[in-house]
XYZ file of C-alpha atoms in Angstrom:
696
model
C -106.321 -265.745 44.951
C -106.773 -267.013 41.438
C -108.810 -269.559 39.588
C -108.206 -271.404 36.341
C -110.680 -271.798 33.495
C -110.120 -274.228 30.635
C -111.568 -274.186 27.141
C -111.136 -276.727 24.364
C -111.723 -276.352 20.624
C -111.574 -279.510 18.571
C -112.339 -280.794 15.100
C -111.461 -283.819 12.995
C -108.059 -282.297 12.338
C -106.952 -280.439 15.419
C -107.577 -279.646 19.028
C -106.680 -276.476 20.878
C -106.610 -276.195 24.663
C -106.417 -272.850 26.375
C -105.871 -272.064 30.026
C -107.348 -268.818 31.359
C -105.848 -267.449 34.567
C -107.820 -264.775 36.317
C -108.140 -263.349 39.841
C -111.200 -264.215 41.891
C -111.718 -260.628 42.997
C -111.747 -257.671 40.662
C -110.767 -259.705 37.589
C -112.443 -259.105 34.270
C -112.731 -261.085 31.099
C -110.605 -258.510 29.359
C -107.798 -259.136 31.855
C -107.513 -262.894 31.296
C -104.131 -264.358 30.513
C -104.284 -266.839 27.664
C -101.986 -269.834 27.265
C -102.174 -271.483 23.857
C -101.457 -275.166 24.225
C -101.416 -275.295 20.459
C -102.970 -277.429 17.780
C -101.827 -280.975 17.064
C -102.850 -283.213 14.175
C -105.059 -285.940 15.594
C -106.567 -289.141 14.436
C -110.363 -289.613 14.668
C -109.895 -291.852 17.722
C -108.087 -289.101 19.590
C -110.817 -286.646 18.664
C -113.380 -288.903 20.310
C -111.119 -289.067 23.322
C -110.797 -285.303 23.397
C -114.548 -284.991 23.451
C -114.557 -286.813 26.735
C -111.941 -284.584 28.284
C -113.108 -283.436 31.701
C -111.621 -280.056 30.911
C -114.666 -279.111 28.828
C -116.953 -277.200 31.118
C -120.487 -278.569 31.547
C -119.708 -281.260 29.000
C -120.532 -278.810 26.203
C -118.543 -277.336 23.373
C -117.584 -273.692 23.881
C -115.924 -271.690 21.121
C -112.974 -269.568 22.086
C -114.262 -266.767 24.269
C -114.725 -263.643 22.168
C -113.567 -261.467 24.992
C -110.089 -262.914 25.262
C -107.253 -260.764 24.054
C -105.901 -263.519 21.815
C -109.289 -264.063 20.206
C -109.691 -260.361 19.594
C -106.269 -260.201 18.007
C -107.014 -263.104 15.714
C -110.345 -261.668 14.590
C -108.749 -258.299 13.946
C -106.191 -259.890 11.658
C -108.607 -262.268 9.945
C -112.209 -261.061 10.211
C -113.387 -263.662 7.701
C -112.879 -266.593 10.066
C -116.264 -268.150 10.784
C -117.794 -271.448 11.818
C -117.866 -272.560 8.199
C -114.179 -271.825 7.653
C -112.221 -275.090 7.750
C -109.042 -273.239 8.634
C -110.530 -271.988 11.848
C -110.496 -275.425 13.447
C -114.255 -275.407 14.031
C -116.594 -277.665 12.118
C -119.241 -276.052 9.886
C -122.126 -277.501 11.884
C -120.885 -276.078 15.167
C -123.390 -273.792 16.840
C -123.651 -272.040 20.124
C -125.311 -274.728 22.207
C -124.252 -273.548 25.599
C -127.227 -273.686 27.916
C -125.570 -271.628 30.639
C -122.838 -269.357 29.280
C -120.290 -268.071 31.755
C -121.718 -265.179 33.755
C -120.236 -261.744 33.094
C -119.384 -259.927 36.276
C -120.011 -256.193 36.565
C -116.922 -254.070 36.998
C -116.692 -251.348 39.649
C -118.790 -248.404 38.529
C -120.328 -250.352 35.657
C -124.067 -250.165 34.996
C -126.563 -252.066 32.862
C -128.365 -250.026 30.197
C -131.527 -251.604 28.772
C -132.855 -250.659 25.349
C -135.183 -252.728 23.237
C -134.404 -256.407 23.829
C -130.786 -255.721 24.748
C -129.114 -255.129 28.098
C -125.735 -253.466 27.713
C -122.886 -253.282 30.200
C -121.765 -249.688 30.144
C -118.913 -248.081 32.089
C -119.600 -244.872 33.936
C -116.290 -243.483 32.718
C -116.478 -241.974 29.246
C -114.446 -244.741 27.603
C -117.082 -245.863 25.084
C -119.591 -243.577 23.411
C -123.302 -244.071 24.037
C -126.168 -241.654 23.413
C -129.614 -242.678 24.709
C -131.264 -239.945 22.630
C -130.646 -241.937 19.445
C -132.941 -244.762 20.494
C -135.266 -243.607 17.708
C -132.390 -244.061 15.254
C -131.746 -247.611 16.417
C -135.450 -248.527 16.481
C -135.959 -247.235 12.959
C -132.860 -249.093 11.769
C -134.128 -252.393 13.182
C -137.479 -251.822 11.478
C -135.893 -250.990 8.115
C -133.452 -253.924 8.160
C -136.278 -256.288 9.085
C -138.318 -255.252 6.046
C -135.227 -255.369 3.853
C -134.466 -258.880 5.102
C -138.084 -259.955 4.580
C -138.005 -258.808 0.964
C -134.520 -260.056 0.087
C -134.793 -263.429 1.809
C -138.159 -264.107 0.166
C -136.208 -264.423 -3.093
C -133.979 -267.031 -1.424
C -136.877 -269.128 -0.178
C -136.611 -267.950 3.422
C -139.632 -266.855 5.418
C -139.030 -264.228 8.110
C -140.963 -264.422 11.369
C -141.139 -261.419 13.686
C -142.441 -261.936 17.244
C -145.858 -260.375 17.756
C -146.510 -259.910 14.052
C -149.379 -261.359 12.062
C -149.070 -263.245 8.785
C -148.112 -260.971 5.884
C -147.997 -261.124 2.117
C -144.549 -260.153 0.870
C -143.855 -258.477 -2.461
C -140.294 -258.070 -3.687
C -139.016 -254.494 -3.993
C -136.014 -255.378 -6.147
C -136.393 -254.248 -9.747
C -132.960 -255.392 -10.827
C -133.635 -259.128 -10.333
C -133.322 -261.158 -13.516
C -136.803 -262.316 -14.555
C -135.571 -265.617 -15.930
C -133.686 -266.353 -12.749
C -136.741 -265.441 -10.677
C -138.967 -267.741 -12.724
C -136.482 -270.582 -12.312
C -136.401 -270.089 -8.536
C -140.186 -269.939 -8.318
C -140.511 -273.090 -10.413
C -138.181 -275.072 -8.165
C -139.966 -276.730 -5.295
C -137.612 -275.770 -2.525
C -138.841 -276.130 1.039
C -139.567 -272.902 2.858
C -136.961 -272.104 5.510
C -138.178 -270.154 8.506
C -135.925 -267.486 9.969
C -136.521 -266.471 13.576
C -135.009 -263.881 15.839
C -131.767 -264.983 17.493
C -131.280 -268.001 15.219
C -128.596 -268.313 12.594
C -129.890 -268.424 9.023
C -127.492 -269.998 6.536
C -128.929 -267.957 3.652
C -129.418 -264.907 5.844
C -127.910 -261.443 5.859
C -124.329 -260.645 6.739
C -124.331 -257.401 8.716
C -121.452 -255.077 9.575
C -121.587 -252.281 12.106
C -118.391 -250.426 11.319
C -118.330 -248.157 14.386
C -120.013 -250.194 17.080
C -118.804 -248.495 20.308
C -120.564 -250.502 23.055
C -122.129 -252.900 20.538
C -125.683 -251.973 21.524
C -126.904 -251.674 17.955
C -125.379 -255.012 16.918
C -126.820 -256.790 19.948
C -130.231 -255.397 19.106
C -129.858 -256.627 15.521
C -129.356 -260.184 16.739
C -132.183 -260.024 19.274
C -134.737 -258.143 17.166
C -134.022 -258.742 13.456
C -134.669 -262.245 12.055
C -132.875 -263.795 9.105
C -129.263 -263.004 10.015
C -126.282 -265.148 9.170
C -123.732 -263.104 11.095
C -123.257 -259.675 12.654
C -119.775 -258.135 12.821
C -119.444 -255.392 15.432
C -116.238 -253.489 14.757
C -114.557 -250.657 16.610
C -111.043 -249.286 16.434
C -110.862 -248.855 20.210
C -109.589 -251.932 22.049
C -111.677 -251.017 25.100
C -114.770 -250.783 22.934
C -114.001 -254.133 21.285
C -113.593 -255.774 24.682
C -116.885 -254.272 25.831
C -118.606 -255.542 22.671
C -117.416 -259.057 23.426
C -118.647 -258.860 27.012
C -121.998 -257.519 25.886
C -122.338 -260.299 23.329
C -121.737 -262.879 26.040
C -123.969 -261.066 28.519
C -126.872 -261.113 26.048
C -126.051 -264.673 24.876
C -125.684 -263.646 21.251
C -122.017 -264.563 20.762
C -123.084 -267.342 18.373
C -124.054 -264.658 15.830
C -122.193 -261.539 16.921
C -118.498 -261.396 16.066
C -116.505 -258.603 17.755
C -113.713 -257.003 15.775
C -111.047 -254.439 16.638
C -109.941 -252.912 13.359
C -109.936 -249.769 11.320
C -113.401 -249.723 9.750
C -112.195 -248.552 6.346
C -109.519 -251.243 6.094
C -111.995 -253.900 7.169
C -114.439 -252.872 4.439
C -111.709 -252.546 1.805
C -110.655 -256.136 2.458
C -114.246 -257.327 1.969
C -114.735 -255.831 -1.495
C -114.864 -259.203 -3.233
C -118.281 -260.133 -4.622
C -118.496 -263.215 -2.407
C -117.240 -261.424 0.697
C -119.393 -258.289 0.688
C -121.845 -257.512 3.463
C -125.574 -257.422 2.822
C -126.030 -254.591 5.331
C -123.468 -251.994 6.421
C -124.335 -249.577 9.216
C -122.206 -246.473 9.770
C -123.054 -244.339 12.792
C -119.911 -242.321 13.563
C -119.423 -239.491 15.991
C -119.611 -236.630 13.507
C -119.004 -237.108 9.799
C -119.047 -240.476 7.957
C -117.111 -239.018 5.015
C -113.946 -241.006 5.785
C -115.809 -244.335 5.492
C -118.082 -243.710 2.501
C -115.601 -244.791 -0.181
C -114.983 -248.163 1.451
C -118.654 -248.673 2.317
C -120.003 -248.320 -1.240
C -117.534 -251.023 -2.332
C -118.049 -253.463 0.539
C -121.857 -253.617 0.353
C -123.282 -256.428 -1.761
C -125.270 -256.076 -4.981
C -128.573 -254.546 -3.955
C -127.340 -254.400 -0.371
C -128.432 -251.895 2.242
C -126.206 -249.027 3.371
C -127.292 -247.135 6.508
C -125.479 -243.860 7.236
C -125.840 -241.332 10.073
C -124.435 -237.787 10.028
C -124.313 -235.726 13.212
C -122.153 -232.861 11.912
C -125.203 -230.732 11.176
C -123.347 -227.471 11.710
C -121.229 -228.308 8.658
C -124.050 -229.640 6.512
C -126.551 -226.900 7.415
C -124.464 -224.001 6.132
C -122.278 -222.799 8.986
C -119.121 -224.071 7.280
C -119.712 -224.428 3.558
C -116.021 -224.861 2.779
C -115.745 -227.753 5.245
C -118.858 -229.316 3.782
C -117.288 -229.210 0.334
C -114.075 -230.831 1.537
C -115.995 -233.701 3.141
C -118.979 -234.223 0.853
C -118.087 -232.435 -2.390
C -120.931 -229.945 -1.978
C -121.284 -226.381 -0.688
C -123.949 -225.938 1.987
C -125.668 -222.600 2.523
C -127.608 -221.100 5.406
C -131.284 -221.272 4.543
C -134.629 -222.355 5.936
C -134.461 -225.622 3.983
C -130.995 -226.512 5.301
C -132.097 -229.786 6.931
C -133.467 -231.294 3.752
C -130.498 -229.964 1.830
C -128.252 -231.794 4.295
C -130.070 -235.037 3.442
C -129.549 -234.434 -0.250
C -125.888 -233.547 0.242
C -125.073 -236.904 1.843
C -127.055 -238.706 -0.875
C -125.027 -236.808 -3.474
C -121.812 -237.842 -1.747
C -122.852 -241.499 -1.635
C -123.881 -241.515 -5.300
C -120.695 -239.740 -6.339
C -118.429 -242.222 -4.569
C -120.449 -245.179 -5.845
C -120.234 -243.885 -9.408
C -116.436 -244.149 -9.311
C -116.865 -247.947 -9.135
C -119.714 -248.094 -11.686
C -122.299 -248.339 -8.930
C -125.329 -246.210 -8.087
C -127.684 -245.728 -5.156
C -131.436 -246.101 -4.703
C -132.700 -244.234 -1.612
C -135.217 -246.156 0.480
C -135.725 -243.753 3.374
C -134.025 -240.457 4.275
C -134.950 -238.596 7.435
C -133.780 -235.525 9.301
C -134.289 -236.196 12.986
C -133.457 -234.030 15.989
C -129.767 -233.144 15.640
C -128.741 -235.676 12.963
C -129.751 -237.130 9.615
C -130.178 -240.793 8.715
C -130.301 -242.292 5.209
C -131.011 -245.846 4.028
C -129.945 -246.589 0.447
C -129.502 -249.684 -1.699
C -126.387 -249.960 -3.852
C -126.437 -251.531 -7.317
C -123.938 -251.984 -10.141
C -124.712 -250.790 -13.657
C -122.547 -248.825 -16.044
C -125.495 -247.599 -18.127
C -127.434 -246.376 -15.087
C -124.406 -244.576 -13.673
C -124.520 -242.256 -16.700
C -127.738 -240.792 -15.296
C -125.930 -239.562 -12.197
C -125.154 -236.066 -13.514
C -128.809 -235.396 -14.330
C -129.791 -236.468 -10.795
C -127.694 -233.720 -9.187
C -128.568 -230.029 -9.022
C -127.312 -226.644 -7.913
C -129.486 -224.122 -6.081
C -129.564 -220.339 -6.508
C -130.777 -218.918 -3.216
C -131.731 -215.240 -2.881
C -130.195 -213.679 0.215
C -132.992 -211.124 0.412
C -136.337 -212.897 0.062
C -135.230 -216.532 0.284
C -136.527 -217.555 -3.164
C -134.622 -220.413 -4.731
C -134.221 -221.875 -8.206
C -132.867 -225.283 -9.191
C -130.224 -225.930 -11.855
C -129.544 -229.521 -12.929
C -125.921 -230.446 -13.547
C -126.719 -232.637 -16.541
C -129.451 -233.262 -19.070
C -130.764 -236.504 -20.522
C -133.274 -236.985 -23.329
C -134.834 -240.309 -24.238
C -134.796 -241.037 -27.972
C -136.415 -244.398 -28.449
C -134.301 -247.114 -26.929
C -131.333 -244.819 -26.520
C -130.624 -242.061 -24.011
C -128.917 -238.890 -25.145
C -126.833 -236.992 -22.595
C -125.817 -233.361 -22.828
C -124.774 -230.431 -20.680
C -127.485 -228.559 -18.839
C -128.521 -225.078 -19.955
C -128.811 -222.120 -17.626
C -128.604 -220.274 -15.362
C -132.281 -220.083 -14.339
C -131.868 -216.634 -12.718
C -130.491 -213.239 -13.660
C -127.770 -211.229 -11.924
C -130.320 -210.032 -9.355
C -133.457 -211.525 -7.849
C -136.500 -210.556 -9.926
C -138.611 -210.216 -6.780
C -136.452 -208.202 -4.372
C -133.376 -207.168 -6.374
C -130.872 -208.880 -4.054
C -127.998 -211.144 -5.071
C -127.989 -214.962 -5.162
C -125.951 -217.562 -3.297
C -124.880 -220.701 -5.113
C -125.122 -224.004 -3.223
C -124.690 -227.648 -4.062
C -124.493 -229.868 -5.948
C -126.920 -232.152 -4.158
C -129.262 -235.068 -4.891
C -132.343 -233.746 -6.725
C -134.319 -236.987 -7.137
C -136.691 -238.687 -4.705
C -135.257 -239.308 -1.232
C -137.809 -242.017 -0.290
C -139.126 -245.225 -1.808
C -142.793 -244.838 -0.875
C -143.627 -248.524 -1.394
C -140.842 -249.616 0.936
C -141.651 -246.922 3.500
C -145.269 -248.112 3.500
C -144.092 -251.639 4.326
C -142.078 -250.363 7.272
C -145.027 -248.280 8.432
C -147.433 -251.225 8.237
C -145.033 -253.423 10.201
C -144.506 -250.850 12.965
C -148.162 -249.817 13.285
C -149.272 -253.462 13.259
C -146.856 -254.358 16.063
C -146.535 -251.186 18.194
C -145.137 -252.952 21.247
C -142.002 -253.915 19.361
C -140.286 -250.535 19.762
C -140.360 -247.897 22.470
C -140.507 -245.141 19.838
C -143.205 -246.763 17.678
C -145.517 -243.752 17.937
C -142.914 -241.387 16.580
C -141.893 -243.801 13.805
C -145.530 -244.137 12.803
C -146.033 -240.364 12.823
C -142.944 -239.584 10.751
C -143.473 -242.346 8.182
C -147.159 -241.435 7.880
C -146.149 -237.928 6.866
C -143.843 -239.384 4.207
C -146.361 -241.779 2.659
C -149.882 -240.445 3.153
C -151.937 -239.313 0.161
C -155.092 -237.248 0.385
C -157.787 -238.276 -2.163
C -159.066 -235.617 -4.608
C -162.129 -233.603 -3.597
C -165.512 -234.134 -5.205
C -165.639 -232.869 -8.777
C -161.853 -232.852 -9.272
C -160.474 -235.427 -11.676
C -156.749 -234.904 -11.082
C -155.461 -236.256 -7.765
C -154.155 -233.750 -5.240
C -151.121 -235.057 -3.386
C -151.308 -232.924 -0.281
C -150.179 -235.507 2.240
C -147.053 -237.346 1.131
C -143.822 -235.471 0.603
C -143.563 -234.445 -3.034
C -140.950 -236.670 -4.634
C -140.099 -234.348 -7.527
C -139.903 -231.134 -5.469
C -136.614 -230.670 -3.610
C -136.443 -228.190 -0.733
C -139.235 -226.158 0.842
C -140.385 -222.780 2.163
C -141.452 -221.944 5.697
C -144.526 -219.820 6.333
C -142.954 -217.778 9.117
C -139.912 -216.844 7.004
C -142.161 -215.661 4.150
C -144.124 -213.492 6.567
C -140.937 -212.181 8.131
C -139.670 -211.082 4.741
C -142.666 -208.826 4.108
C -143.057 -207.897 7.820
C -146.699 -208.972 8.045
C -148.737 -211.295 10.211
C -148.217 -214.994 9.597
C -151.049 -216.930 7.940
C -151.915 -220.287 9.367
C -150.388 -223.325 7.725
C -153.795 -224.508 6.506
C -154.612 -221.111 4.997
C -151.355 -220.947 3.073
C -151.665 -224.545 1.867
C -155.258 -223.904 0.818
C -154.216 -220.843 -1.183
C -151.701 -222.938 -3.127
C -154.270 -225.666 -3.739
C -156.841 -223.127 -4.934
C -154.216 -221.805 -7.372
C -153.892 -225.294 -8.889
C -150.527 -226.301 -7.460
C -149.438 -229.349 -5.523
C -148.372 -228.940 -1.924
C -147.152 -231.137 0.914
C -145.538 -230.995 4.314
C -141.977 -232.019 5.112
C -140.786 -234.264 7.908
C -137.658 -232.105 8.239
C -139.442 -228.956 9.448
C -142.678 -228.439 11.341
C -144.012 -225.431 9.400
C -142.473 -226.299 6.029
C -144.377 -226.138 2.745
C -143.191 -228.105 -0.296
C -144.836 -227.051 -3.532
C -144.307 -227.026 -7.281
C -145.499 -223.417 -7.456
C -142.839 -220.996 -8.773
C -141.573 -218.219 -6.483
C -143.707 -215.676 -8.318
C -146.889 -217.447 -7.214
C -145.598 -217.684 -3.651
C -145.086 -213.926 -3.448
C -148.413 -213.185 -5.160
C -150.117 -215.141 -2.384
C -148.166 -213.185 0.229
C -149.110 -209.889 -1.471
C -152.777 -210.866 -1.290
C -152.355 -211.805 2.363
C -150.674 -208.469 3.094
C -153.662 -206.623 1.641
C -155.835 -208.407 4.185
C -153.263 -207.702 6.933
C -151.595 -204.454 5.840
C -148.209 -203.353 7.086
C -147.033 -199.759 7.571
C -145.379 -199.033 4.262
C -143.848 -195.785 5.542
C -141.634 -197.762 7.937
C -140.191 -199.944 5.178
C -136.831 -199.033 3.721
C -136.932 -198.490 -0.030
C -134.015 -200.902 -0.448
C -135.558 -203.663 1.659
C -136.942 -206.836 0.030
C -140.338 -206.167 1.636
C -140.682 -202.760 -0.057
C -139.838 -204.103 -3.514
C -142.056 -207.176 -3.163
C -145.078 -205.219 -1.950
C -144.581 -202.513 -4.591
C -145.676 -205.012 -7.250
C -149.346 -205.812 -7.699
C -150.260 -209.522 -7.518
C -151.123 -211.214 -10.803
C -153.594 -213.629 -9.177
C -156.323 -213.385 -6.594
C -155.447 -215.768 -3.780
C -158.206 -217.575 -1.909
C -157.459 -218.410 1.723
C -160.604 -220.431 2.397
C -159.453 -223.557 4.197
C -159.932 -226.698 2.131
C -160.572 -230.121 3.569
C -157.667 -231.683 1.693
C -155.260 -229.039 3.000
C -154.992 -230.852 6.325
C -153.302 -234.277 5.949
C -154.378 -237.300 7.944
C -151.234 -237.420 10.085
C -152.018 -233.903 11.267
C -155.697 -234.647 11.836
C -154.858 -237.740 13.876
C -152.351 -235.751 15.956
C -149.599 -238.276 15.338
C -146.247 -237.681 16.990
C -144.386 -236.181 14.070
C -142.034 -233.731 15.791
C -141.083 -234.866 19.268
C -140.451 -232.327 21.980
C -137.189 -232.320 23.886
C -137.637 -235.001 26.564
C -135.260 -233.425 29.056
C -133.050 -230.422 29.703
C -129.734 -230.145 27.828
C -130.973 -232.763 25.402
C -129.031 -233.487 22.237
C -125.526 -234.556 21.210
C -123.272 -235.979 23.886
C -119.576 -235.451 24.500
C -117.138 -237.539 22.502
C -115.634 -240.539 24.284
C -112.048 -240.048 25.444
C -109.446 -242.321 23.929
C -107.780 -242.963 27.258
C -111.011 -243.270 29.191
C -111.858 -241.301 32.271
C -114.844 -239.161 33.046
C -115.080 -236.182 30.716
C -116.439 -232.786 31.633
C -120.199 -232.597 31.613
C -121.657 -231.021 28.499
C -123.821 -228.808 30.664
C -120.733 -227.406 32.376
C -119.179 -226.681 28.987
C -122.241 -224.752 27.902
C -122.138 -222.660 31.052
C -118.445 -222.042 30.554
C -118.800 -220.608 27.060
C -121.937 -218.594 27.739
C -121.601 -214.898 28.586
C -118.057 -214.594 27.337
C -117.803 -211.178 28.951
C -117.530 -212.044 32.601
C -118.434 -208.496 33.679
C -121.531 -207.690 31.693
C -122.118 -204.043 30.781
C -125.278 -202.547 32.213
C -124.395 -198.862 31.634
C -124.144 -197.788 27.970
C -121.439 -195.253 28.878
C -119.088 -198.143 29.593
C -119.169 -199.058 25.905
C -116.642 -196.262 25.321
C -114.007 -198.652 26.628
C -114.423 -200.785 23.518
C -113.155 -199.654 20.088
C -115.650 -198.967 17.300
C -115.287 -201.529 14.528
C -116.851 -199.260 11.939
C -114.404 -196.477 12.909
C -111.509 -198.804 12.115
C -113.028 -199.449 8.689
C -113.631 -195.735 8.156
C -117.403 -196.127 7.799
C -118.717 -194.869 11.144
C -120.998 -191.855 10.546
C -122.070 -191.260 14.155
C -119.058 -189.222 15.183
C -119.030 -188.187 18.830
C -122.534 -189.624 19.336
C -121.193 -193.129 18.777
C -121.412 -195.285 21.898
C -118.038 -196.886 21.194
C -114.537 -195.478 21.384
C -112.901 -193.776 18.378
C -109.446 -193.683 19.937
C -106.700 -195.453 18.065
C -105.186 -198.503 19.712
C -102.028 -198.056 21.704
C -98.825 -199.185 20.165
C -96.768 -201.952 21.704
C -94.261 -199.372 23.054
C -97.049 -197.423 24.777
C -98.431 -200.610 26.315
C -95.049 -201.480 27.815
C -94.741 -198.026 29.318
């Protein structure tokens, strides 16, 4: 059995009738057959007649269903078609006025996933990617875009209203705005336009989610972020695009959300024109965003917001430095500060690609969370400012023995009056061997060496979230993380210079960890407050880092760090006779400290976020928590990630419990000619059999 559904699209020039044929049982919106009656030039009288056609359901105007195959094909070929486009056959004042949109039926095995204000239809089969763990990512993105919209739209005379939020005073964060133009706008008595959630704002933001998958993020943008003109949810998968359209209709946001089925890079390349660029571009791929960065820095508007997620942490944290260089133009190294270095590597990549087109970035917020990193940057155009890019990047010399590191800027700039003089940087800052332990250095980078946060903007986001905690399910964690980024501890009594022991130090890239310092010298670990207090007593600045729980960021040189550890070792001595004379611990402890460290805990050593026990580092909420399996192109249920982990654990099926059985395995050192154990070696020293012997 089948049923027929009619739709009509009309304007002063044309009318288009479409007949949808679908089965009553088991049919889906994606399976509809579309018959284009076509468009015919009409006179105004015929248009009035068409408006009375009984074929229009409920007597209301319905745009072409976004879930139809023909509509998806048209949007993929021409993503710029909108309600204001006269060529689309829809008048500019047309809005989604349907009181009761057609109900979306659940498919067999389909479930409804609720997050924030959105309810998403999600197939049980692994056809479209969805990770519930990244709810914090999506909540933080909604909060950041809301504050960005509030600031940007205030310049356009638009007032943003957020449900549950009190009246606020808005200050513009844009420094590149022309003062004369701003004065002219302020002098004009334009009426204030109010932008609310779910309503279309003509002067609002144009948002693109390049890799939308199920469309959850885009749906949440429409339902939770005010001041939007349009949201384009794009995905290269046709199944994902169809699901986006169904989710838009299910949440009744198809008047703002436009599904698209295209290659994300090609879509952004086609929107590089100054009048066609997006105000906000969100890239949240499965893995690396490197393939989309070049198009994204061109397609974002002047001063627009670019949001990028990277989940390939194994590459960016030093496991594959050569792969990191091929994707991001930087060599990552294994170190304790690898998570912050990963943030700075992606910022370097964004700035490098933007500089090709005479553009530069301004980081607003950069966070390392769980198993991924997330950066929010604004993109501007300025040939003179782009020249500063080389001096904003740095290399790092990391000692493989003690973990000390030294920074080396790629470029140098000197201000001489109104002019800026640029020159090559001088260096290196280290010798052939580490001056503390005598080991060699690793060279990593280049990476972004400037501030990774805009503290004023982060404070706005923090105030909005803490003032309206019921808005997001992860508000407590957002408040805890942003508090660590922005807080400042006032100076103690009698001290004139302020001590910034709360907020992350903007001019100090990378950090040390207390446990790694103690491990190097093989001594007991001092408490975090004791170590921070010792640095403060020595006259240095110190802060925590959101990227690591026991991290210490400080402007103290490595020599001061090891002097403090030498003083701590005297209070907690180690057995020197057990230390190898070539070990870093022996060489570090053989030198007398040049300062007397004081480990008396200071009041300003403990920041407010720590005193208030804010949720800064969330514990794993469930077992086998983290990245999910990639969606299959052809659909179908993929193997469970837990089963994969069990499969690749214990690669030797028959584990060896008796050491004598090790003789069955060849000695690797014997092959290299460096095994000095002889017959006492637990492994076999027999040469491998030749291929002829194996066949016999």
